[in-house]
PDB file of C-alpha atoms in Angstrom:
ATOM      1  CA  MET A  22     143.701  62.939  21.169  1.00 39.00           C
ATOM      2  CA  ASP A  23     143.327  60.897  24.356  1.00 44.00           C
ATOM      3  CA  GLY A  24     144.900  57.596  25.281  1.00 42.00           C
ATOM      4  CA  ALA A  25     142.324  55.586  23.338  1.00 40.00           C
ATOM      5  CA  GLY A  26     143.274  57.200  20.045  1.00 43.00           C
ATOM      6  CA  ALA A  27     146.052  56.266  17.714  1.00 42.00           C
ATOM      7  CA  GLY A  28     147.725  59.669  17.875  1.00 53.00           C
ATOM      8  CA  ALA A  29     149.989  61.165  20.488  1.00 72.00           C
ATOM      9  CA  ILE A  30     148.531  61.957  23.892  1.00 84.00           C
ATOM     10  CA  SER A  31     148.125  65.630  24.724  1.00 90.00           C
ATOM     11  CA  GLU A  32     146.905  67.314  27.874  1.00 89.00           C
ATOM     12  CA  ARG A  33     143.229  68.056  28.401  1.00 92.00           C
ATOM     13  CA  VAL A  34     141.157  69.082  31.406  1.00 92.00           C
ATOM     14  CA  ALA A  35     139.890  66.257  33.591  1.00 91.00           C
ATOM     15  CA  ARG A  36     136.300  66.168  34.811  1.00 91.00           C
ATOM     16  CA  SER A  37     136.268  67.347  38.412  1.00 91.00           C
ATOM     17  CA  VAL A  38     134.157  69.277  40.889  1.00 91.00           C
ATOM     18  CA  THR A  39     135.041  71.280  43.941  1.00 91.00           C
ATOM     19  CA  GLY A  40     135.892  69.209  46.974  1.00 89.00           C
ATOM     20  CA  ALA A  41     134.201  71.710  49.279  1.00 89.00           C
ATOM     21  CA  VAL A  42     130.872  70.175  48.234  1.00 90.00           C
ATOM     22  CA  MET A  43     131.830  66.514  48.074  1.00 91.00           C
ATOM     23  CA  LEU A  44     133.668  66.447  51.416  1.00 92.00           C
ATOM     24  CA  PRO A  45     130.562  67.187  53.559  1.00 92.00           C
ATOM     25  CA  VAL A  46     128.480  64.860  51.354  1.00 92.00           C
ATOM     26  CA  GLY A  47     130.863  61.992  51.939  1.00 90.00           C
ATOM     27  CA  LEU A  48     131.054  62.679  55.676  1.00 91.00           C
ATOM     28  CA  ALA A  49     127.262  62.946  55.979  1.00 92.00           C
ATOM     29  CA  VAL A  50     126.580  59.724  54.063  1.00 90.00           C
ATOM     30  CA  GLY A  51     129.240  57.853  56.017  1.00 88.00           C
ATOM     31  CA  GLY A  52     127.973  59.225  59.326  1.00 90.00           C
ATOM     32  CA  VAL A  53     124.395  58.166  58.584  1.00 90.00           C
ATOM     33  CA  GLY A  54     125.639  54.717  57.620  1.00 87.00           C
ATOM     34  CA  VAL A  55     127.535  54.328  60.878  1.00 88.00           C
ATOM     35  CA  ALA A  56     124.437  55.384  62.801  1.00 86.00           C
ATOM     36  CA  LEU A  57     122.271  52.810  60.985  1.00 84.00           C
ATOM     37  CA  LEU A  58     124.675  49.915  61.538  1.00 79.00           C
ATOM     38  CA  SER A  59     123.045  49.163  64.895  1.00 78.00           C
ATOM     39  CA  THR A  60     119.472  49.059  63.498  1.00 81.00           C
ATOM     40  CA  SER A  61     119.887  48.084  59.834  1.00 80.00           C
ATOM     41  CA  ARG A  62     123.269  46.578  59.159  1.00 82.00           C
ATOM     42  CA  PRO A  63     122.855  46.093  55.356  1.00 85.00           C
ATOM     43  CA  VAL A  64     121.643  49.651  54.761  1.00 85.00           C
ATOM     44  CA  GLY A  65     124.222  51.079  57.115  1.00 87.00           C
ATOM     45  CA  GLY A  66     126.997  49.090  55.477  1.00 89.00           C
ATOM     46  CA  VAL A  67     126.012  50.308  52.021  1.00 91.00           C
ATOM     47  CA  LEU A  68     125.929  53.918  53.194  1.00 91.00           C
ATOM     48  CA  VAL A  69     129.324  53.593  54.868  1.00 91.00           C
ATOM     49  CA  PHE A  70     130.764  52.133  51.653  1.00 93.00           C
ATOM     50  CA  VAL A  71     129.253  54.971  49.580  1.00 93.00           C
ATOM     51  CA  GLY A  72     130.611  57.565  52.008  1.00 92.00           C
ATOM     52  CA  VAL A  73     134.107  56.064  51.873  1.00 93.00           C
ATOM     53  CA  LEU A  74     133.893  55.921  48.084  1.00 92.00           C
ATOM     54  CA  VAL A  75     132.942  59.580  47.914  1.00 92.00           C
ATOM     55  CA  LEU A  76     135.804  60.565  50.218  1.00 93.00           C
ATOM     56  CA  ALA A  77     138.240  58.475  48.138  1.00 93.00           C
ATOM     57  CA  GLY A  78     137.582  60.756  45.177  1.00 92.00           C
ATOM     58  CA  LEU A  79     138.959  63.805  46.972  1.00 94.00           C
ATOM     59  CA  VAL A  80     142.356  65.034  45.816  1.00 93.00           C
ATOM     60  CA  ALA A  81     144.349  68.043  47.025  1.00 93.00           C
ATOM     61  CA  VAL A  82     146.154  69.988  44.308  1.00 93.00           C
ATOM     62  CA  ALA A  83     148.880  72.304  45.570  1.00 92.00           C
ATOM     63  CA  PRO A  84     149.959  75.453  43.686  1.00 92.00           C
ATOM     64  CA  GLY A  85     152.653  74.605  41.163  1.00 91.00           C
ATOM     65  CA  GLN A  86     151.396  71.042  40.819  1.00 93.00           C
ATOM     66  CA  ALA A  87     148.950  69.126  38.660  1.00 94.00           C
ATOM     67  CA  ARG A  88     147.334  65.715  38.896  1.00 95.00           C
ATOM     68  CA  VAL A  89     147.270  63.435  35.866  1.00 95.00           C
ATOM     69  CA  VAL A  90     144.107  61.328  36.113  1.00 95.00           C
ATOM     70  CA  SER A  91     143.823  57.896  34.490  1.00 94.00           C
ATOM     71  CA  LEU A  92     141.049  55.311  34.603  1.00 92.00           C
ATOM     72  CA  PHE A  93     142.093  51.676  34.172  1.00 91.00           C
ATOM     73  CA  GLY A  94     145.242  52.760  32.318  1.00 87.00           C
ATOM     74  CA  ARG A  95     143.436  55.234  30.049  1.00 92.00           C
ATOM     75  CA  TYR A  96     144.328  58.937  30.263  1.00 93.00           C
ATOM     76  CA  ASP A  97     141.297  60.796  31.592  1.00 92.00           C
ATOM     77  CA  GLY A  98     142.649  64.339  31.836  1.00 93.00           C
ATOM     78  CA  THR A  99     144.661  66.644  34.081  1.00 94.00           C
ATOM     79  CA  VAL A 100     143.564  68.658  37.103  1.00 94.00           C
ATOM     80  CA  ARG A 101     145.481  71.939  37.374  1.00 93.00           C
ATOM     81  CA  THR A 102     143.038  73.912  39.566  1.00 92.00           C
ATOM     82  CA  ALA A 103     144.649  74.383  42.973  1.00 91.00           C
ATOM     83  CA  GLY A 104     142.697  73.394  46.061  1.00 92.00           C
ATOM     84  CA  LEU A 105     140.540  70.445  47.084  1.00 94.00           C
ATOM     85  CA  ARG A 106     138.979  68.770  44.052  1.00 94.00           C
ATOM     86  CA  TRP A 107     136.867  65.647  43.538  1.00 93.00           C
ATOM     87  CA  VAL A 108     137.296  63.210  40.667  1.00 93.00           C
ATOM     88  CA  ASN A 109     136.120  59.710  39.899  1.00 92.00           C
ATOM     89  CA  PRO A 110     137.212  57.681  42.963  1.00 93.00           C
ATOM     90  CA  LEU A 111     138.204  54.734  40.757  1.00 92.00           C
ATOM     91  CA  THR A 112     140.862  56.744  38.929  1.00 93.00           C
ATOM     92  CA  LYS A 113     144.580  56.889  39.575  1.00 94.00           C
ATOM     93  CA  ARG A 114     145.952  60.377  40.228  1.00 93.00           C
ATOM     94  CA  GLN A 115     149.638  61.007  39.547  1.00 93.00           C
ATOM     95  CA  ARG A 116     151.291  64.128  40.905  1.00 94.00           C
ATOM     96  CA  VAL A 117     153.278  66.201  38.378  1.00 94.00           C
ATOM     97  CA  SER A 118     155.230  69.343  39.243  1.00 93.00           C
ATOM     98  CA  THR A 119     154.601  72.319  36.964  1.00 93.00           C
ATOM     99  CA  ARG A 120     157.090  74.578  38.735  1.00 95.00           C
ATOM    100  CA  ILE A 121     160.016  76.164  36.891  1.00 94.00           C
ATOM    101  CA  ARG A 122     163.160  74.082  37.328  1.00 94.00           C
ATOM    102  CA  ASN A 123     166.842  74.444  36.492  1.00 93.00           C
ATOM    103  CA  HIS A 124     169.173  71.915  34.965  1.00 93.00           C
ATOM    104  CA  GLU A 125     172.879  72.640  34.726  1.00 92.00           C
ATOM    105  CA  THR A 126     174.795  70.348  32.444  1.00 90.00           C
ATOM    106  CA  ALA A 127     178.105  68.872  33.414  1.00 90.00           C
ATOM    107  CA  THR A 128     181.213  70.490  31.945  1.00 89.00           C
ATOM    108  CA  LEU A 129     181.441  68.782  28.576  1.00 88.00           C
ATOM    109  CA  LYS A 130     184.678  68.389  26.636  1.00 88.00           C
ATOM    110  CA  VAL A 131     183.975  68.584  22.907  1.00 87.00           C
ATOM    111  CA  ASN A 132     185.704  69.700  19.721  1.00 87.00           C
ATOM    112  CA  ASP A 133     184.636  72.989  18.187  1.00 85.00           C
ATOM    113  CA  ALA A 134     184.166  73.534  14.453  1.00 87.00           C
ATOM    114  CA  ASP A 135     187.940  73.956  14.024  1.00 82.00           C
ATOM    115  CA  GLY A 136     188.690  70.715  15.864  1.00 83.00           C
ATOM    116  CA  ASN A 137     190.026  72.397  19.006  1.00 82.00           C
ATOM    117  CA  PRO A 138     189.052  70.720  22.293  1.00 86.00           C
ATOM    118  CA  ILE A 139     186.956  73.044  24.440  1.00 87.00           C
ATOM    119  CA  GLU A 140     185.021  72.779  27.693  1.00 88.00           C
ATOM    120  CA  MET A 141     181.434  73.997  27.729  1.00 90.00           C
ATOM    121  CA  ALA A 142     178.501  73.894  30.140  1.00 92.00           C
ATOM    122  CA  ALA A 143     175.032  75.439  30.130  1.00 92.00           C
ATOM    123  CA  VAL A 144     172.045  75.911  32.403  1.00 94.00           C
ATOM    124  CA  VAL A 145     168.519  75.269  31.134  1.00 94.00           C
ATOM    125  CA  VAL A 146     165.433  76.775  32.792  1.00 95.00           C
ATOM    126  CA  TRP A 147     162.408  74.611  32.014  1.00 95.00           C
ATOM    127  CA  LYS A 148     158.955  73.562  33.132  1.00 95.00           C
ATOM    128  CA  VAL A 149     156.348  70.968  32.232  1.00 95.00           C
ATOM    129  CA  ALA A 150     153.887  72.461  29.749  1.00 94.00           C
ATOM    130  CA  ASP A 151     151.985  69.291  28.783  1.00 94.00           C
ATOM    131  CA  THR A 152     151.552  66.947  31.740  1.00 94.00           C
ATOM    132  CA  ALA A 153     150.169  64.110  29.617  1.00 94.00           C
ATOM    133  CA  LYS A 154     153.231  64.004  27.372  1.00 94.00           C
ATOM    134  CA  SER A 155     155.599  64.241  30.337  1.00 93.00           C
ATOM    135  CA  VAL A 156     153.962  61.211  31.983  1.00 93.00           C
ATOM    136  CA  TYR A 157     153.107  58.949  29.042  1.00 93.00           C
ATOM    137  CA  ASP A 158     155.578  59.861  26.274  1.00 91.00           C
ATOM    138  CA  VAL A 159     158.847  59.709  28.252  1.00 91.00           C
ATOM    139  CA  GLU A 160     160.109  57.368  30.954  1.00 91.00           C
ATOM    140  CA  ASN A 161     161.449  60.088  33.250  1.00 93.00           C
ATOM    141  CA  VAL A 162     161.028  63.730  32.308  1.00 94.00           C
ATOM    142  CA  VAL A 163     163.950  64.974  34.438  1.00 94.00           C
ATOM    143  CA  SER A 164     166.402  62.498  32.896  1.00 94.00           C
ATOM    144  CA  PHE A 165     164.947  63.235  29.473  1.00 95.00           C
ATOM    145  CA  VAL A 166     165.618  66.979  29.825  1.00 95.00           C
ATOM    146  CA  ALA A 167     169.145  66.335  31.114  1.00 94.00           C
ATOM    147  CA  THR A 168     170.044  64.051  28.206  1.00 94.00           C
ATOM    148  CA  GLN A 169     168.556  66.291  25.528  1.00 94.00           C
ATOM    149  CA  ALA A 170     170.184  69.420  26.987  1.00 93.00           C
ATOM    150  CA  GLU A 171     173.633  67.820  26.958  1.00 93.00           C
ATOM    151  CA  THR A 172     173.084  66.571  23.408  1.00 93.00           C
ATOM    152  CA  ALA A 173     172.136  70.069  22.244  1.00 93.00           C
ATOM    153  CA  VAL A 174     175.140  71.633  23.986  1.00 91.00           C
ATOM    154  CA  ARG A 175     177.483  69.139  22.299  1.00 91.00           C
ATOM    155  CA  HIS A 176     175.913  69.835  18.912  1.00 92.00           C
ATOM    156  CA  VAL A 177     176.129  73.608  19.277  1.00 90.00           C
ATOM    157  CA  ALA A 178     179.714  73.472  20.547  1.00 88.00           C
ATOM    158  CA  GLY A 179     180.756  71.385  17.546  1.00 89.00           C
ATOM    159  CA  ALA A 180     178.960  73.589  15.026  1.00 90.00           C
ATOM    160  CA  TYR A 181     180.853  76.827  15.740  1.00 89.00           C
ATOM    161  CA  PRO A 182     184.498  77.763  16.329  1.00 88.00           C
ATOM    162  CA  TYR A 183     185.589  78.978  19.728  1.00 83.00           C
ATOM    163  CA  ASP A 184     187.165  82.091  18.218  1.00 80.00           C
ATOM    164  CA  ALA A 185     186.542  83.583  14.760  1.00 75.00           C
ATOM    165  CA  ARG A 186     190.105  85.034  14.652  1.00 69.00           C
ATOM    166  CA  GLY A 187     189.040  87.979  12.533  1.00 66.00           C
ATOM    167  CA  GLU A 188     187.016  85.970  10.032  1.00 72.00           C
ATOM    168  CA  GLU A 189     183.412  86.797   9.142  1.00 77.00           C
ATOM    169  CA  ARG A 190     181.735  83.905  10.963  1.00 80.00           C
ATOM    170  CA  LEU A 191     179.922  83.257  14.208  1.00 87.00           C
ATOM    171  CA  SER A 192     182.032  82.116  17.139  1.00 85.00           C
ATOM    172  CA  LEU A 193     181.216  80.882  20.621  1.00 85.00           C
ATOM    173  CA  ARG A 194     183.274  83.549  22.354  1.00 82.00           C
ATOM    174  CA  GLU A 195     182.343  86.600  20.282  1.00 83.00           C
ATOM    175  CA  ASN A 196     178.685  85.819  19.500  1.00 86.00           C
ATOM    176  CA  ALA A 197     177.512  84.367  22.800  1.00 85.00           C
ATOM    177  CA  GLU A 198     174.043  85.933  22.682  1.00 89.00           C
ATOM    178  CA  GLU A 199     173.204  84.675  19.207  1.00 90.00           C
ATOM    179  CA  ILE A 200     174.661  81.238  19.888  1.00 90.00           C
ATOM    180  CA  THR A 201     172.658  81.044  23.129  1.00 91.00           C
ATOM    181  CA  THR A 202     169.455  81.884  21.261  1.00 91.00           C
ATOM    182  CA  ARG A 203     170.090  79.111  18.760  1.00 91.00           C
ATOM    183  CA  MET A 204     170.968  76.687  21.529  1.00 92.00           C
ATOM    184  CA  SER A 205     167.718  77.512  23.370  1.00 92.00           C
ATOM    185  CA  ALA A 206     165.723  76.894  20.204  1.00 93.00           C
ATOM    186  CA  GLU A 207     167.411  73.527  19.656  1.00 93.00           C
ATOM    187  CA  ILE A 208     166.869  72.406  23.246  1.00 94.00           C
ATOM    188  CA  ALA A 209     163.216  73.498  23.090  1.00 93.00           C
ATOM    189  CA  GLN A 210     162.703  71.469  19.921  1.00 93.00           C
ATOM    190  CA  ARG A 211     164.297  68.388  21.444  1.00 93.00           C
ATOM    191  CA  VAL A 212     162.358  68.419  24.730  1.00 93.00           C
ATOM    192  CA  ALA A 213     158.987  69.333  23.206  1.00 92.00           C
ATOM    193  CA  LEU A 214     158.330  65.621  22.666  1.00 91.00           C
ATOM    194  CA  GLY A 215     158.224  65.231  26.439  1.00 92.00           C
ATOM    195  CA  GLY A 216     155.782  68.095  26.999  1.00 93.00           C
ATOM    196  CA  VAL A 217     158.529  70.390  28.301  1.00 95.00           C
ATOM    197  CA  SER A 218     158.805  74.122  27.643  1.00 94.00           C
ATOM    198  CA  VAL A 219     162.183  75.876  27.815  1.00 94.00           C
ATOM    199  CA  VAL A 220     162.070  79.269  29.525  1.00 92.00           C
ATOM    200  CA  GLU A 221     165.675  80.154  28.732  1.00 91.00           C
ATOM    201  CA  SER A 222     169.161  78.697  28.571  1.00 92.00           C
ATOM    202  CA  ARG A 223     172.573  80.205  29.168  1.00 91.00           C
ATOM    203  CA  ILE A 224     176.174  79.160  28.625  1.00 90.00           C
ATOM    204  CA  THR A 225     177.790  79.028  32.060  1.00 90.00           C
ATOM    205  CA  ARG A 226     181.279  77.839  31.113  1.00 88.00           C
ATOM    206  CA  LEU A 227     183.290  78.231  27.934  1.00 86.00           C
ATOM    207  CA  SER A 228     187.030  77.730  27.693  1.00 83.00           C
ATOM    208  CA  TYR A 229     189.709  75.836  25.858  1.00 80.00           C
ATOM    209  CA  ALA A 230     190.542  72.422  27.267  1.00 78.00           C
ATOM    210  CA  SER A 231     193.437  72.387  29.704  1.00 71.00           C
ATOM    211  CA  GLU A 232     195.804  70.591  27.302  1.00 68.00           C
ATOM    212  CA  ILE A 233     195.752  73.471  24.791  1.00 58.00           C
ATOM    213  CA  ALA A 234     194.774  76.396  27.015  1.00 55.00           C
ATOM    214  CA  GLN A 235     198.328  77.753  27.366  1.00 64.00           C
ATOM    215  CA  ALA A 236     199.062  77.481  23.649  1.00 61.00           C
ATOM    216  CA  MET A 237     195.806  79.237  22.767  1.00 60.00           C
ATOM    217  CA  LEU A 238     196.514  81.958  25.334  1.00 68.00           C
ATOM    218  CA  ARG A 239     199.916  82.639  23.746  1.00 67.00           C
ATOM    219  CA  ARG A 240     198.290  82.804  20.328  1.00 63.00           C
ATOM    220  CA  GLN A 241     195.666  85.256  21.568  1.00 65.00           C
ATOM    221  CA  GLN A 242     198.380  87.400  23.137  1.00 65.00           C
ATOM    222  CA  ALA A 243     200.374  87.376  19.887  1.00 61.00           C
ATOM    223  CA  GLU A 244     197.276  88.334  17.905  1.00 65.00           C
ATOM    224  CA  ALA A 245     196.598  91.180  20.344  1.00 67.00           C
ATOM    225  CA  VAL A 246     200.174  92.478  19.945  1.00 65.00           C
ATOM    226  CA  VAL A 247     199.940  92.313  16.155  1.00 67.00           C
ATOM    227  CA  ASP A 248     196.611  94.128  16.196  1.00 71.00           C
ATOM    228  CA  ALA A 249     197.987  96.833  18.480  1.00 69.00           C
ATOM    229  CA  ARG A 250     201.032  97.269  16.228  1.00 70.00           C
ATOM    230  CA  ARG A 251     198.789  97.535  13.193  1.00 73.00           C
ATOM    231  CA  ARG A 252     196.803 100.313  14.832  1.00 76.00           C
ATOM    232  CA  VAL A 253     199.966 102.182  15.821  1.00 71.00           C
ATOM    233  CA  VAL A 254     201.346 102.006  12.279  1.00 73.00           C
ATOM    234  CA  GLU A 255     198.031 103.114  10.773  1.00 74.00           C
ATOM    235  CA  GLY A 256     197.955 106.105  13.116  1.00 74.00           C
ATOM    236  CA  ALA A 257     201.585 106.979  12.446  1.00 70.00           C
ATOM    237  CA  VAL A 258     201.114 106.876   8.667  1.00 75.00           C
ATOM    238  CA  GLY A 259     198.118 109.163   8.997  1.00 77.00           C
ATOM    239  CA  MET A 260     200.079 111.639  11.094  1.00 76.00           C
ATOM    240  CA  VAL A 261     203.001 111.640   8.631  1.00 72.00           C
ATOM    241  CA  ARG A 262     200.649 112.232   5.712  1.00 75.00           C
ATOM    242  CA  MET A 263     199.023 115.091   7.615  1.00 77.00           C
ATOM    243  CA  ALA A 264     202.424 116.642   8.413  1.00 71.00           C
ATOM    244  CA  LEU A 265     203.557 116.523   4.775  1.00 70.00           C
ATOM    245  CA  ASP A 266     200.267 117.978   3.550  1.00 72.00           C
ATOM    246  CA  GLN A 267     200.439 120.864   6.023  1.00 72.00           C
ATOM    247  CA  LEU A 268     204.056 121.642   5.105  1.00 66.00           C
ATOM    248  CA  ALA A 269     203.072 121.747   1.460  1.00 69.00           C
ATOM    249  CA  GLU A 270     200.074 123.996   2.130  1.00 72.00           C
ATOM    250  CA  VAL A 271     201.987 126.685   4.042  1.00 68.00           C
ATOM    251  CA  ASP A 272     205.039 126.364   1.755  1.00 64.00           C
ATOM    252  CA  LEU A 273     207.270 126.393   4.813  1.00 61.00           C
ATOM    253  CA  VAL A 274     210.047 124.333   3.287  1.00 61.00           C
ATOM    254  CA  ASP A 275     210.611 122.787  -0.129  1.00 63.00           C
ATOM    255  CA  LEU A 276     211.460 119.094   0.219  1.00 62.00           C
ATOM    256  CA  ASP A 277     212.558 116.875  -2.614  1.00 61.00           C
ATOM    257  CA  GLU A 278     211.634 113.204  -2.738  1.00 67.00           C
ATOM    258  CA  GLU A 279     214.806 112.131  -0.924  1.00 68.00           C
ATOM    259  CA  ARG A 280     214.213 114.533   1.941  1.00 65.00           C
ATOM    260  CA  LYS A 281     210.571 113.510   2.130  1.00 65.00           C
ATOM    261  CA  ALA A 282     211.617 109.875   2.414  1.00 70.00           C
ATOM    262  CA  ALA A 283     214.056 110.744   5.208  1.00 68.00           C
ATOM    263  CA  MET A 284     211.409 112.759   7.027  1.00 66.00           C
ATOM    264  CA  VAL A 285     208.880 109.938   6.728  1.00 68.00           C
ATOM    265  CA  SER A 286     211.443 107.465   8.061  1.00 70.00           C
ATOM    266  CA  ASN A 287     212.304 109.657  11.027  1.00 65.00           C
ATOM    267  CA  LEU A 288     208.680 110.376  11.905  1.00 65.00           C
ATOM    268  CA  LEU A 289     207.738 106.709  11.704  1.00 63.00           C
ATOM    269  CA  VAL A 290     210.630 105.806  13.989  1.00 66.00           C
ATOM    270  CA  VAL A 291     209.542 108.421  16.509  1.00 63.00           C
ATOM    271  CA  LEU A 292     205.847 107.548  16.368  1.00 59.00           C
ATOM    272  CA  CYS A 293     206.189 103.748  16.318  1.00 62.00           C
ATOM    273  CA  SER A 294     209.021 103.376  18.798  1.00 63.00           C
ATOM    274  CA  GLU A 295     208.220 101.724  22.130  1.00 60.00           C
ATOM    275  CA  SER A 296     210.871 103.746  23.965  1.00 58.00           C
ATOM    276  CA  ALA A 297     211.324 107.475  24.195  1.00 59.00           C
ATOM    277  CA  THR A 298     213.391 108.937  21.336  1.00 58.00           C
ATOM    278  CA  GLN A 299     216.250 111.416  21.815  1.00 58.00           C
ATOM    279  CA  PRO A 300     216.001 114.531  19.620  1.00 59.00           C
ATOM    280  CA  VAL A 301     219.011 115.515  17.503  1.00 58.00           C
ATOM    281  CA  VAL A 302     219.413 119.183  16.655  1.00 50.00           C
ATOM    282  CA  ASN A 303     220.747 119.805  13.140  1.00 54.00           C
ATOM    283  CA  THR A 304     222.711 123.104  13.084  1.00 50.00           C
ATOM    284  CA  GLY A 305     223.933 122.688   9.569  1.00 52.00           C
ATOM    285  CA  THR A 306     222.087 122.769   6.294  1.00 54.00           C
ATOM    286  CA  LEU A 307     219.140 120.609   5.379  1.00 51.00           C
ATOM    287  CA  TYR A 308     221.438 118.165   3.559  1.00 52.00           C
ATOM    288  CA  GLN A 309     224.050 117.832   6.294  1.00 49.00           C
TER     289      GLN A 309
END
């Protein structure tokens, strides 16, 4: 609906014609009027006024720009065709950029879903899709995008934990692509009221806040050590099981439960030790 309706304003094409036709018409009418001023001042004056009025309707539209046309405060349409155009000379023509623009949020300090303070920033690639909404529905479209982008980043940062720590849940660090997709959708929904379309958005900074960064780093290092130890033990147990099974298959030696326990203990010590082990040669019997 247009500005006269009760609904929201949405973009529509303004009535315009090519300026390549109206420019020579305006110049010709004005020139004839100037020539007649010496012989017939009233007629010449009228023609000069008409020529100036025709020339006043010319508007140049550059690529990547649009002109929002309004007549006495009423939205009359948008001119997106690049080049020299002619519209009603009594209208007001407001320039609106339709180029793709970037907005990078400031580094925001927020609490994640676990209550840990983190620092997060994002960049939003956007453009004006509906020039009427961007002019009439918001005060300043650039400020509007900036505010809504920061609000969405805060909301997303508070909805997910920074690190899942092995749990089956989405986290900012481990599921960046999926979180970014959801953040883009939220930003797009928020800025649609201002006629803005989001091309994409990306998280540019994600880290723990400085006051807990060292503590979280130590925790991550401890978790990495525990995970590495777990893998070593799992591998060692598998190798011991394989050794016992192969000894039983070839019937190389008959081991009772006590000897099996001793062999398992020795193999686990050798396989899980961080330092090189020294072999001990047993020259006696199996039980000495």
